[in-house]
XYZ file of C-alpha atoms in Angstrom:
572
model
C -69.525 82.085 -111.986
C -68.871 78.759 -113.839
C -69.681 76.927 -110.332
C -72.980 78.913 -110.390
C -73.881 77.592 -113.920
C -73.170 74.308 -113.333
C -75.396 74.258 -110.303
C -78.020 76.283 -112.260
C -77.741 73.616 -114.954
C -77.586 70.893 -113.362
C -80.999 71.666 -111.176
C -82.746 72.591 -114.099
C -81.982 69.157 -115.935
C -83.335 67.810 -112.678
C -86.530 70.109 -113.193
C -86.864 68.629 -116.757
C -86.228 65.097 -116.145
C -88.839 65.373 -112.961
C -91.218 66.539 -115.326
C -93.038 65.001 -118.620
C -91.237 66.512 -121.733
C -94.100 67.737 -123.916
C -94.568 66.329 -127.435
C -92.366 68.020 -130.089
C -94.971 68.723 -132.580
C -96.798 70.570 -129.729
C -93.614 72.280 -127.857
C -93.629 75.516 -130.511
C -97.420 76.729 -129.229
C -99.400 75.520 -126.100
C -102.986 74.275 -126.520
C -103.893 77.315 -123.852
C -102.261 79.991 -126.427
C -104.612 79.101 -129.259
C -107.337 81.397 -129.831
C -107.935 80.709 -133.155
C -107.227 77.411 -134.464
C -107.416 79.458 -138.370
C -103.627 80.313 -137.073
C -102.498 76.788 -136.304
C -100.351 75.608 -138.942
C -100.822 72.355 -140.688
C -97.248 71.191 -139.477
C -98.053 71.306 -136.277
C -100.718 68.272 -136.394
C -99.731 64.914 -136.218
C -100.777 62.509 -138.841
C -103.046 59.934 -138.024
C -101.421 56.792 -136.232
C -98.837 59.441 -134.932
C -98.584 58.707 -131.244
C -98.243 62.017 -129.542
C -99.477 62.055 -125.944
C -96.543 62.997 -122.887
C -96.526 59.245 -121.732
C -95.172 57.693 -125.161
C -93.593 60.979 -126.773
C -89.820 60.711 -127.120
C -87.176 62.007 -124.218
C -84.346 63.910 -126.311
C -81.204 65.232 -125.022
C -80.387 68.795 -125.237
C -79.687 70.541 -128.480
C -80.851 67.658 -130.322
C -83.455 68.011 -132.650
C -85.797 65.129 -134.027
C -85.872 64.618 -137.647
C -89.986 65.352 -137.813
C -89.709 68.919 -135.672
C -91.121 71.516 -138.253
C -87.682 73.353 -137.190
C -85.485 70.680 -138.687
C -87.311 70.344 -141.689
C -86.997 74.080 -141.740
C -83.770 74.022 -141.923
C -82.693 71.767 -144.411
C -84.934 72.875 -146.998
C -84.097 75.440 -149.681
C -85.640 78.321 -148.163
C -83.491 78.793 -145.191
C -80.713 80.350 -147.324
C -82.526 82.168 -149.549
C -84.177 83.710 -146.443
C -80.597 84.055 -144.725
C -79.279 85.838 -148.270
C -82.620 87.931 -148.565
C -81.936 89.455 -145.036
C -78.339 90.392 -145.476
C -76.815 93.801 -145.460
C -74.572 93.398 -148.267
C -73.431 97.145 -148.382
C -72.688 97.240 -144.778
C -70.665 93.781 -144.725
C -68.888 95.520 -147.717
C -68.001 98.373 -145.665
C -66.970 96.443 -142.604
C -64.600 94.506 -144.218
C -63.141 96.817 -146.710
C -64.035 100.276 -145.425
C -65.088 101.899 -148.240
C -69.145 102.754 -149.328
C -69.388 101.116 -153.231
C -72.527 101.820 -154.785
C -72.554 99.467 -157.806
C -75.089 97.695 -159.781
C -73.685 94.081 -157.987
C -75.262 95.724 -154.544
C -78.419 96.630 -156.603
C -78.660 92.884 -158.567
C -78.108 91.842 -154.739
C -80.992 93.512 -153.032
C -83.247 92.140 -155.677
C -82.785 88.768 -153.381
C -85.343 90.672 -150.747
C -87.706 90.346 -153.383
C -88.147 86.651 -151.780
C -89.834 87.888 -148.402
C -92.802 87.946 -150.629
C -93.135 84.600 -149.986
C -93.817 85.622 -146.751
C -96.655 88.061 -147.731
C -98.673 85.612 -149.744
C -98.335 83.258 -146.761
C -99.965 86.147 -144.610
C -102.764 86.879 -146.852
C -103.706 82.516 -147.046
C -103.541 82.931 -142.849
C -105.884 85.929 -142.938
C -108.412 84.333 -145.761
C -108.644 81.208 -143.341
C -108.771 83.372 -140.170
C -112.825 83.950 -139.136
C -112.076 87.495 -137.371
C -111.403 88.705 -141.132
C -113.916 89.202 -143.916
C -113.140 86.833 -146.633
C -114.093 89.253 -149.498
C -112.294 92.185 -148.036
C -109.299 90.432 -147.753
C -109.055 88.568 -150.990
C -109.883 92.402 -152.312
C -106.715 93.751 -150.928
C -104.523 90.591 -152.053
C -106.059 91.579 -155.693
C -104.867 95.196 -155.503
C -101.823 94.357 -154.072
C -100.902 92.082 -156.746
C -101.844 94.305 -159.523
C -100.278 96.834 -157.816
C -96.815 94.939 -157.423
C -97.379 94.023 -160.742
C -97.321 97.565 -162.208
C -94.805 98.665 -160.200
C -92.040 96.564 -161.227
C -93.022 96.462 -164.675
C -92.509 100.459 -164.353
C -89.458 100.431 -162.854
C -87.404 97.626 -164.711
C -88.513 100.088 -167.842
C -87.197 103.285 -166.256
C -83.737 101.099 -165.336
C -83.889 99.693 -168.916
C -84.149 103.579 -170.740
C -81.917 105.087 -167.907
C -79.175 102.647 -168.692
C -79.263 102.576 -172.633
C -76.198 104.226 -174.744
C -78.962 106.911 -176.677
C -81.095 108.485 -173.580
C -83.210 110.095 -176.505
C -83.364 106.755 -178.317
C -85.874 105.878 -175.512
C -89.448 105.711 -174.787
C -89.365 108.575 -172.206
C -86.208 110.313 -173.919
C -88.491 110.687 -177.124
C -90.738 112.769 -174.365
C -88.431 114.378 -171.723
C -84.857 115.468 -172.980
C -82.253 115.091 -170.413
C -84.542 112.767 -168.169
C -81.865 110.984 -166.215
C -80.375 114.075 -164.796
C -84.301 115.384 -163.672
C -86.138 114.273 -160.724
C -86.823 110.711 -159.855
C -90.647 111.265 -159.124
C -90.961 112.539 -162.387
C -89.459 109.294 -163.844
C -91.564 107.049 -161.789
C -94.605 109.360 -162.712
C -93.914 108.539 -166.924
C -93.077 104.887 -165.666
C -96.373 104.279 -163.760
C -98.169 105.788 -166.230
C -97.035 103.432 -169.232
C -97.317 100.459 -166.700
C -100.763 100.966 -165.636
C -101.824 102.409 -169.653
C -100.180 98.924 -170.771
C -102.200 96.583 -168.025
C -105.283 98.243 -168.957
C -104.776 97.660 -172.600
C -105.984 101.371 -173.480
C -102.805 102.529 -175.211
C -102.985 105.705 -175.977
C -99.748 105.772 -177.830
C -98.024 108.764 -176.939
C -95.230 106.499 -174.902
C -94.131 103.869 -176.659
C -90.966 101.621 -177.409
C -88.241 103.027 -179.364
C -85.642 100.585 -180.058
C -85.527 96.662 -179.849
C -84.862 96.123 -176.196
C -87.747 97.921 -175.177
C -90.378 95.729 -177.684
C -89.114 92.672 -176.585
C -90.058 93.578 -173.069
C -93.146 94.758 -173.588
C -94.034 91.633 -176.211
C -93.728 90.031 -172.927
C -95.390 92.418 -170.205
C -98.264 92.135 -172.696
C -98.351 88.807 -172.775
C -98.200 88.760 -168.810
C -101.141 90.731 -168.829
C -103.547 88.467 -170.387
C -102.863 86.454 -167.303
C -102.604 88.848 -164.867
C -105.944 90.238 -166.059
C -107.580 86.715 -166.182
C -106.702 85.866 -162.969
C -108.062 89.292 -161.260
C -111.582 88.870 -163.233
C -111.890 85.587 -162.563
C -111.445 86.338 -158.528
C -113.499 89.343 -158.842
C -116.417 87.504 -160.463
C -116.369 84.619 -158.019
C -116.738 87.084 -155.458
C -119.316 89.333 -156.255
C -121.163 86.251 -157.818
C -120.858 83.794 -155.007
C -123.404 86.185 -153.322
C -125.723 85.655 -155.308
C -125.658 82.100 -156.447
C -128.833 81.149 -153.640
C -130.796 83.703 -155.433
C -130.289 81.738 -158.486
C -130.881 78.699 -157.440
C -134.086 79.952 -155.937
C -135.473 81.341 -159.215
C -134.372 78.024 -161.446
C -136.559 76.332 -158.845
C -139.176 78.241 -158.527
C -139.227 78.398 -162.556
C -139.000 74.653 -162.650
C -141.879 73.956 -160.418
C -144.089 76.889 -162.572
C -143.099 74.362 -165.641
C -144.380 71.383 -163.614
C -147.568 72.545 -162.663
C -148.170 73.854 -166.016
C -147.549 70.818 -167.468
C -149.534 68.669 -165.207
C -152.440 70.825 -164.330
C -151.779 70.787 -160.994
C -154.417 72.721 -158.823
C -153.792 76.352 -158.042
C -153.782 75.885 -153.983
C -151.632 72.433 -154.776
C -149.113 75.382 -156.450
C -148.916 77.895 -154.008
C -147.694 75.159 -151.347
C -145.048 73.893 -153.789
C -143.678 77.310 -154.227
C -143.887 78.308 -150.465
C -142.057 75.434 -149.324
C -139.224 76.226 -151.495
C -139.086 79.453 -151.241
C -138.922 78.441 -147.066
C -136.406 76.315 -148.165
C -134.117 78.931 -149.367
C -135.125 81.224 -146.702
C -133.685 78.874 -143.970
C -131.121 78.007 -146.365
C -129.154 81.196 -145.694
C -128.838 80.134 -142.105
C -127.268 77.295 -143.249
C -128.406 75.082 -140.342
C -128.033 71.843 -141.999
C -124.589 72.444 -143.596
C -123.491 73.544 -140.177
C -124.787 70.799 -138.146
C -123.954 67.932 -140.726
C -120.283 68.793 -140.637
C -120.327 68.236 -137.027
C -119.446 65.070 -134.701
C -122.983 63.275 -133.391
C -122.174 64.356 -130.034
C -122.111 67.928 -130.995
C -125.708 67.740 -132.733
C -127.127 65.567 -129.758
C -125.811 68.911 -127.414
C -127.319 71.312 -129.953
C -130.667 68.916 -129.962
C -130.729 68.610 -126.236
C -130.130 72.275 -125.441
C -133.055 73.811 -128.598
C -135.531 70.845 -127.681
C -135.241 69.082 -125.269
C -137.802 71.076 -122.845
C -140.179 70.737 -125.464
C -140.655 67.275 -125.709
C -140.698 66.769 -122.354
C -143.963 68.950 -122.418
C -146.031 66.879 -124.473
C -148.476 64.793 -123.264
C -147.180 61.965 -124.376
C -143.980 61.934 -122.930
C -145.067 63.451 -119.343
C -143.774 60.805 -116.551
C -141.254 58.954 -119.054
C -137.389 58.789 -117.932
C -135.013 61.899 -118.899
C -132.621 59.029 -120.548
C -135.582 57.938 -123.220
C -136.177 61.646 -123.965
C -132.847 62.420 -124.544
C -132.371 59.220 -126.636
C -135.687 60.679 -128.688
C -134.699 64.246 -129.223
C -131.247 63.039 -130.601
C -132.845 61.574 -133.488
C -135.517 63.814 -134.150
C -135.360 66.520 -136.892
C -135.946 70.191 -137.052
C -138.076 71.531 -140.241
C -139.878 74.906 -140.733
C -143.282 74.771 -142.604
C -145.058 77.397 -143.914
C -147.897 79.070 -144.060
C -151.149 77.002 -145.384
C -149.293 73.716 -146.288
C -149.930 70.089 -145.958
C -147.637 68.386 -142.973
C -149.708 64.975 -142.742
C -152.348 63.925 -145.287
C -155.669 61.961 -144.352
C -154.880 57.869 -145.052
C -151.748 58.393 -145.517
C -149.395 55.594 -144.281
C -147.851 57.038 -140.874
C -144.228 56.897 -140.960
C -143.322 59.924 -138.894
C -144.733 61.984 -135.945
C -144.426 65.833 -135.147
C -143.786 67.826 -132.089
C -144.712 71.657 -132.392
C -142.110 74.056 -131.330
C -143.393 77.203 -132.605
C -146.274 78.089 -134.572
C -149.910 76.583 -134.888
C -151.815 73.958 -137.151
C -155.049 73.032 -137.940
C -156.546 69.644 -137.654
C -159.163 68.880 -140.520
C -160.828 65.908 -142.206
C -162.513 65.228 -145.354
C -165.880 63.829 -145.227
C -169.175 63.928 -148.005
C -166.717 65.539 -150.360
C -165.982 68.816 -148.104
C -163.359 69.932 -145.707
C -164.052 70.008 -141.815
C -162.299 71.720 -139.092
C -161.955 69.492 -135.922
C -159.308 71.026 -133.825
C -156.145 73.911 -133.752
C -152.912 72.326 -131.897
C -150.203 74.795 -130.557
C -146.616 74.757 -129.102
C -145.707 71.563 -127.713
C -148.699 69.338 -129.196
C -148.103 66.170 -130.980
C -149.370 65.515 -134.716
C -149.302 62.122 -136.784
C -148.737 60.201 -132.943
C -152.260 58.562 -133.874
C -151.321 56.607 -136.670
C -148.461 55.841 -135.677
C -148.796 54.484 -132.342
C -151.788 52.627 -133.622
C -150.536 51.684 -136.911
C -152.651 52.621 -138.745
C -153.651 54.819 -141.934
C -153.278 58.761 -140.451
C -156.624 59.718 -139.491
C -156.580 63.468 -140.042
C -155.329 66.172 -142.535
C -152.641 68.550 -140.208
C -152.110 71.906 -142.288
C -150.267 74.832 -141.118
C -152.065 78.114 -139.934
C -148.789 79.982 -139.692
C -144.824 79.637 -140.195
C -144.360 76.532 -138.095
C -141.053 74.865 -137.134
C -141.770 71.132 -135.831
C -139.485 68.287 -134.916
C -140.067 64.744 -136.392
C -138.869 61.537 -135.643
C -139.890 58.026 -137.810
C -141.867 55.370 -136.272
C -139.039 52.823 -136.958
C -136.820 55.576 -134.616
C -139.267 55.768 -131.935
C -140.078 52.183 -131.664
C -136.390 50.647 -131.160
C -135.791 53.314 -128.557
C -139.361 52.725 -126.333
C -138.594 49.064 -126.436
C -135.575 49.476 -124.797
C -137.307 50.898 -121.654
C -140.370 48.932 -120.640
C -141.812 51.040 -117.673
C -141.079 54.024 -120.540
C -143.593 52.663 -122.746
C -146.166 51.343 -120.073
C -146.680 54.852 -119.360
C -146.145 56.130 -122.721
C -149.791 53.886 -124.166
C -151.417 54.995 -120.183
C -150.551 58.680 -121.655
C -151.572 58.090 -125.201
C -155.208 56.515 -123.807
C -156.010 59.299 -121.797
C -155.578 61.528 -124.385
C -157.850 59.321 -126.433
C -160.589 59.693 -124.092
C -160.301 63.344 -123.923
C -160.781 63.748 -127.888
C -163.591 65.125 -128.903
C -166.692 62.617 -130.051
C -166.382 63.649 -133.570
C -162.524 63.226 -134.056
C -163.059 59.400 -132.164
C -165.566 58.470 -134.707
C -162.900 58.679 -137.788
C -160.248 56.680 -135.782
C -161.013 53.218 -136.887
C -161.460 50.833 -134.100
C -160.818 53.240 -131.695
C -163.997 53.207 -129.537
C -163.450 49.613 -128.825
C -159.651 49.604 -128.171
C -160.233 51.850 -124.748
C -163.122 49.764 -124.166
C -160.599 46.953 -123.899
C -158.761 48.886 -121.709
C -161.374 50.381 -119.506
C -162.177 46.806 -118.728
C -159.973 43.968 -118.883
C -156.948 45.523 -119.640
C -156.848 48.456 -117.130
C -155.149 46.135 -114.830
C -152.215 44.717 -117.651
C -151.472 48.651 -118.288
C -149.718 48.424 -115.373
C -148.533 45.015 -114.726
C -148.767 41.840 -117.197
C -149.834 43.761 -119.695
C -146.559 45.357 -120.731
C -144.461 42.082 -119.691
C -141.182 41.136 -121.238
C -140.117 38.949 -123.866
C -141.661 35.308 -123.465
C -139.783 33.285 -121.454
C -138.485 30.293 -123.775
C -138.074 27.823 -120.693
C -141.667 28.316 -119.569
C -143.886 25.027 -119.954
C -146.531 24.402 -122.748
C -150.061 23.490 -122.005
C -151.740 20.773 -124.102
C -152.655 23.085 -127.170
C -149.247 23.695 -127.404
C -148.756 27.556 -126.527
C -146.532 28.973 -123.807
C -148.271 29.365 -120.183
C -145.815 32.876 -119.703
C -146.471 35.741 -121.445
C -147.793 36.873 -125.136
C -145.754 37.112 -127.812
C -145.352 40.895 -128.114
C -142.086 42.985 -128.837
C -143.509 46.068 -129.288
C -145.052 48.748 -126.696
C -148.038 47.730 -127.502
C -149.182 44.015 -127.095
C -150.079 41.918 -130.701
C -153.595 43.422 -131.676
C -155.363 40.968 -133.833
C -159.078 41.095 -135.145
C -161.164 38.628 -133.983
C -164.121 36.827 -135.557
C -167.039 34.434 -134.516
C -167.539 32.861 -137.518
C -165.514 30.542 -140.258
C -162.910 32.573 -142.692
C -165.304 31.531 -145.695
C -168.224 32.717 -143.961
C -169.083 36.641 -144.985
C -172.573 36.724 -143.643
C -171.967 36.509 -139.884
C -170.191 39.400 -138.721
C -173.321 41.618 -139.728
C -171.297 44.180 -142.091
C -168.918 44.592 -139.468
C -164.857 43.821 -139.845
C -164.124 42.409 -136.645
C -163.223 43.285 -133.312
C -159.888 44.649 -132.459
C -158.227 43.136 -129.853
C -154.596 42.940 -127.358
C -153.711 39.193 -127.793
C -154.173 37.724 -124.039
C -151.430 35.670 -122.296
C -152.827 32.307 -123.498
C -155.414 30.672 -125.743
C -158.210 30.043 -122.518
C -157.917 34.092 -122.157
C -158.431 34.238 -125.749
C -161.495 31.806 -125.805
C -162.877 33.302 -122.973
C -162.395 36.959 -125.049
C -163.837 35.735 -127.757
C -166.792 34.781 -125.673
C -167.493 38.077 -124.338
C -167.496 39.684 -127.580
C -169.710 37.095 -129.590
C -171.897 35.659 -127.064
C -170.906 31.758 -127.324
C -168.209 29.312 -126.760
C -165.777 28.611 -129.675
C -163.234 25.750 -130.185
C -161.389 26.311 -132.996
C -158.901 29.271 -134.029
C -157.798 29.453 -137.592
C -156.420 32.203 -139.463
C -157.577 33.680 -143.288
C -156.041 31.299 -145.056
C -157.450 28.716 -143.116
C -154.432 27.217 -141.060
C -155.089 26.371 -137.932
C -153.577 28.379 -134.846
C -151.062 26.437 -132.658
C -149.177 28.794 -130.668
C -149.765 32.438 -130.071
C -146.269 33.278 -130.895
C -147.208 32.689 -134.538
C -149.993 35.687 -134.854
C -148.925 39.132 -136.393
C -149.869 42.136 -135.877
C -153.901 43.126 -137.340
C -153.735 39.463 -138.299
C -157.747 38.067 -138.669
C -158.809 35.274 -136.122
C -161.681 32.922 -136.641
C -163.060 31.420 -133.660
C -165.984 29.134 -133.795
C-alpha cells in the first residue's frame, strides 16, 4: 500500500512539474468558473505591477503557502479563531470529556460567540447588492428588515433574561403584568418581550409595560438611545431608495423651469422656446437609457465595436463615402457621435460657420433657406443622407437651414476629425471630392444658386480639372528636392495638404483697384502646379496676359507654397 503511494506520488509530482503551476492569486477559482465577475472577490486581483502570468509566477513546494495567498492571510488574522470558537460544540466537548450533560449559564455566555457568523451575513448581503442577477432595491429592503428585525429581537430577549433572572419576579416589567411568568410558557414570554421591543423602536409607548427597578432603566436609557440610530439609519436608506427614482424627474423640471425663466427674461420668441424645451426634455428622455454613461465608462475599443456594429452600414451608404476603403470608414465612424433631435428643431443654421457634418440614421429633415425676409423649402433628406457636408467640405459659411420634421437620431463628426483622417488616404479623398461633385451637379438649380462660388468651382472641374481628379490633381506632398524655375517656385506639385487643392480667388486687376472686377468678388480657383499654369488660368478667366501676382496687402508672390487657403490674387 505504502509502495502504491509512493508511486502514485511520485507520478503526480511528475504531472505537476511537467505542467505550468497556475498563479496563486488565481489557483482558488478558474477564469472558466466565473459567471459573474459581481462574485469575484477583491483579494483575488493582483495589484497593479503584480506580475501574475504562468511563465513568471512562483514554483512552490508542497504544503507551502506564499505569504500573499488570501488563505495565509486568512489565517493569521483575528477572525480565524473567533470563527473556530463560534463553530464549536461546547456542550458536546463537555460531555465527551466528562460524561455528564451541564446546562449552565457558562454554555449559554458561550453560544453567544455564534453571534459572530453575522459577519458572514452582512458579507452576503454586500455580494448580493453588487451581484446584477439581484434587484438592488429589493435586496437592500430585506437587509433593512433584517436588521431591524435582529435588532428587536435581541433587545427582547436580553429583557426577558434580565426579568427572568432578577431576585423579585414581580419586581419586574412583565411580573407587574403576568404573576408567576417564569414558570408559564416561553411563547408567551417572547410575545410580552417582542411587544415592548418593537413598542420601544417605534417610540409609541403606550406605557402599560414599563421598567420597574434600576436595572431595567438603565437598559432601556440605552436601547433608546440605540434607537435614534437605528431609526436614522433605516430612514435615511429608505429615502435614498425610493428617492433615487425619482431624482431625473427632478432634474428635468429644475430645467425645464430654468429655461421658462430664461426666455421670460430675454423675450425669446415663442417657436425659439418650444425647441429649447424639446431638446431637453429629449435629453432626459434618452437620459434614462443612459447611453452615454454606459459607453463613456468603457475602453475605446469597446465603443469603436459598439460604433462599428450600430453604424457602420450607414455610412457606408451615403453618397459621399460610396467607393472609399472599409479602413477610412471605420476610422470615421469611430469618431463620430450619436445624438437624437427632435421634432421641429434647428440642427444647422444658415451662415453659420461649419464645424460639423451629419449622417441620418433614422428620421427625416427638411432643407430650407431664408431669402426676401421669408422661409423657403428646397429639399426633405432621409435615412442615410448627409447634412452640413457643404460647408464643410467647401469651407465655407453653411448654406442652408436643416430642421427636423420628426424625432431624428444623426451621427456627427467635426471637420477637424474628418480632415486628419481623409488625408491619411489619398485615393480615399480623390474619390471622396469625385463623389461630392457629382452630387453638386445633381442639386437642384435653386439650391446651386445660394452656394457661393459654386457654379464656377465644377466649371473648373468640368474643364481643366476633370483630368487632376484623377491623377495630378490629388498629388502628394511637394517634393522638397524638386528643382526651382527662375521665379522661384517648385516645378513638382502645389502646395496643398488638404483633400482639396489650395483654392484662392483670383483677380485681373491691382489690389487698390475696386472698379475692375465689375461688382464681382473674384473667381474661385484650385491653385495649378506652377505659376505658367496660373498665368495661363488667369488668362482664360480675364481675357489678357498678366505679369505680376501680388497678394491684398500688396506683397508680391514668390512661391506658391506661400498662398492660403481663399487667399485674394492680383494678376495684372
Amino acid at each position: 500500500m505504502l509502495t502504491e503511494r509512493r508511486s502514485a506520488s511520485t507520478s503526480l509530482g511528475s504531472e505537476n512539474r511537467s505542467r505550468p503551476v497556475p498563479p496563486l492569486l488565481y489557483r482558488r477559482r478558474s477564469s472558466d468558473d466565473i459567471d459573474n465577475l459581481a462574485t469575484v472577490s477583491s483579494s483575488l486581483l493582483p495589484a497593479f505591477g503584480t506580475i501574475v502570468d504562468d511563465a513568471n509566477s512562483l514554483h512552490l513546494r508542497k504544503y507551502i503557502i506564499a505569504p500573499f495567498d488570501r488563505r495565509y492571510r486568512y489565517v493569521t488574522n483575528l477572525w480565524f479563531p473567533m470563527d473556530i470558537a463560534s463553530t464549536l460544540p461546547f456542550q458536546a466537548i463537555y460531555l465527551l470529556f466528562t460524561g455528564k450533560m451541564h446546562k449552565g449559564e457558562a454554555f449559554g455566555f458561550l453560544n453567544l460567540l455564534r453571534l459572530w457568523r453575522l459577519r458572514r451575513v452582512s458579507e452576503l448581503f454586500t455580494r448580493l447588492e453588487k451581484d446584477t442577477r439581484f434587484s438592488y432595491f429589493w435586496t437592500r429592503y430585506c437587509k433593512l428588515i433584517c436588521v431591524t428585525l435582529f435588532a428587536v429581537h435581541s433587545a427582547g430577549c436580553f429583557y426577558y433574561w434580565m426579568a427572568v433572572h432578577h431576585k423579585t419576579s414581580d419586581d419586574t416589567w412583565i411580573g407587574a403584568q403576568v404573576h408567576d411568568f417564569e414558570h408559564k410558557n416561553i411563547w408567551m414570554g417572547y410575545t410580552y418581550s417582542m411587544y415592548w421591543s418593537i413598542v420601544t423602536l417605534t417610540t409609541v409607548g403606550y406605557g402599560d409595560l414599563h421598567a420597574e427597578n434600576t436595572g431595567e432603566k438603565v437598559f432601556n436609557i440605552f436601547y433608546m438611545l440605540f434607537n435614534i440610530g437605528l431609526t436614522a439609519y433605516l430612514i435615511g436608506n429608505m429615502t435614498n431608495l425610493i428617492v433615487h427614482s425619482a431624482v431625473r424627474t427632478f432634474a428635468m423640471r429644475d430645467a425645464i423651469n430654468e429655461i421658462l425663466r430664461y426666455a421670460s427674461k430675454n423675450r425669446l420668441p415663442d417657436g425659439l422656446k418650444e425647441q429649447m424645451l424639446a431638446h431637453m426634455q429629449l435629453k432626459f428622455k434618452t437620459a434614462e437609457l443612459q447611453q452615454e454613461e454606459v459607453l463613456e465608462d468603457l475602453p475605446k475599443a469597446i465603443r469603436s465595436s459598439i460604433a462599428q456594429h450600430l453604424f457602420h452600414e450607414t455610412v457606408e451608404t451615403t453618397y459621399l463615402f460610396k467607393g472609399v476603403s472599409d479602413d477610412l470608414i471605420t476610422q470615421l465612424v469611430s469618431e463620430m457621435k450619436a445624438e437624437f433631435f427632435p421634432p421641429k428643431v434647428d440642427i444647422i443654421l444658415q451662415n453659420e460657420i461649419p464645424t460639423d457634418f451629419y449622417v441620418l440614421v433614422s428620421g427625416a429633415v427638411d432643407v430650407l433657406i431664408y431669402k426676401n425676409g421669408t422661409e423657403q423649402f428646397l429639399s426633405k433628406l432621409g435615412a442615410a443622407e448627409m447634412a452640413g457636408e457643404i460647408g464643410v467640405i467647401l469651407n465655407i459659411p453653411q448654406p442652408f437651414t436643416v430642421r427636423t420634421k420628426r424625432l431624428s437620431q444623426v451621427i456627427r463628426i467635426s471637420h477637424q476629425h474628418f480632415k486628419q483622417m481623409v488625408l491619411q488616404h489619398n485615393a480615399d479623398g480623390k474619390k471622396i471630392i469625385s463623389n461630392f461633385i457629382q452630387y453638386l451637379k445633381g442639386l437642384k438649380k435653386e439650391m446651386l444658386e445660394e452656394i457661393p462660388l459654386v457654379i464656377e468651382l465644377i466649371d473648373d472641374f468640368n474643364t481643366e480639372n476633370i483630368a487632376p481628379i484623377e491623377g495630378a490633381e490629388y498629388h502628394e506632398a511637394p517634393n522638397n528636392s524638386g528643382e526651382e524655375n527662375i521665379e522661384g517656385t517648385s516645378t513638382t506639385s502645389a502646395p496643398s495638404s488638404d483633400i482639396l487643392p489650395v483654392r484662392v480667388i483670383i483677380h485681373g486687376h491691382r489690389p487698390d483697384d475696386k472698379t475692375n472686377d465689375g461688382g464681382k468678388m473674384g473667381k474661385l480657383i484650385h491653385l495649378p502646379d506652377s505659376v505658367e499654369d496660373l498665368l495661363s488660368l488667369a488668362e482664360k478667366k480675364f481675357g489678357k496676359r498678366g505679369c505680376t501676382m501680388l497678394v491684398a496687402d500688396g506683397s508680391q508672390v514668390e512661391e506658391l507654397r506661400a498662398l492660403r487657403e481663399k487667399d485674394h490674387l492680383f494678376i495684372f
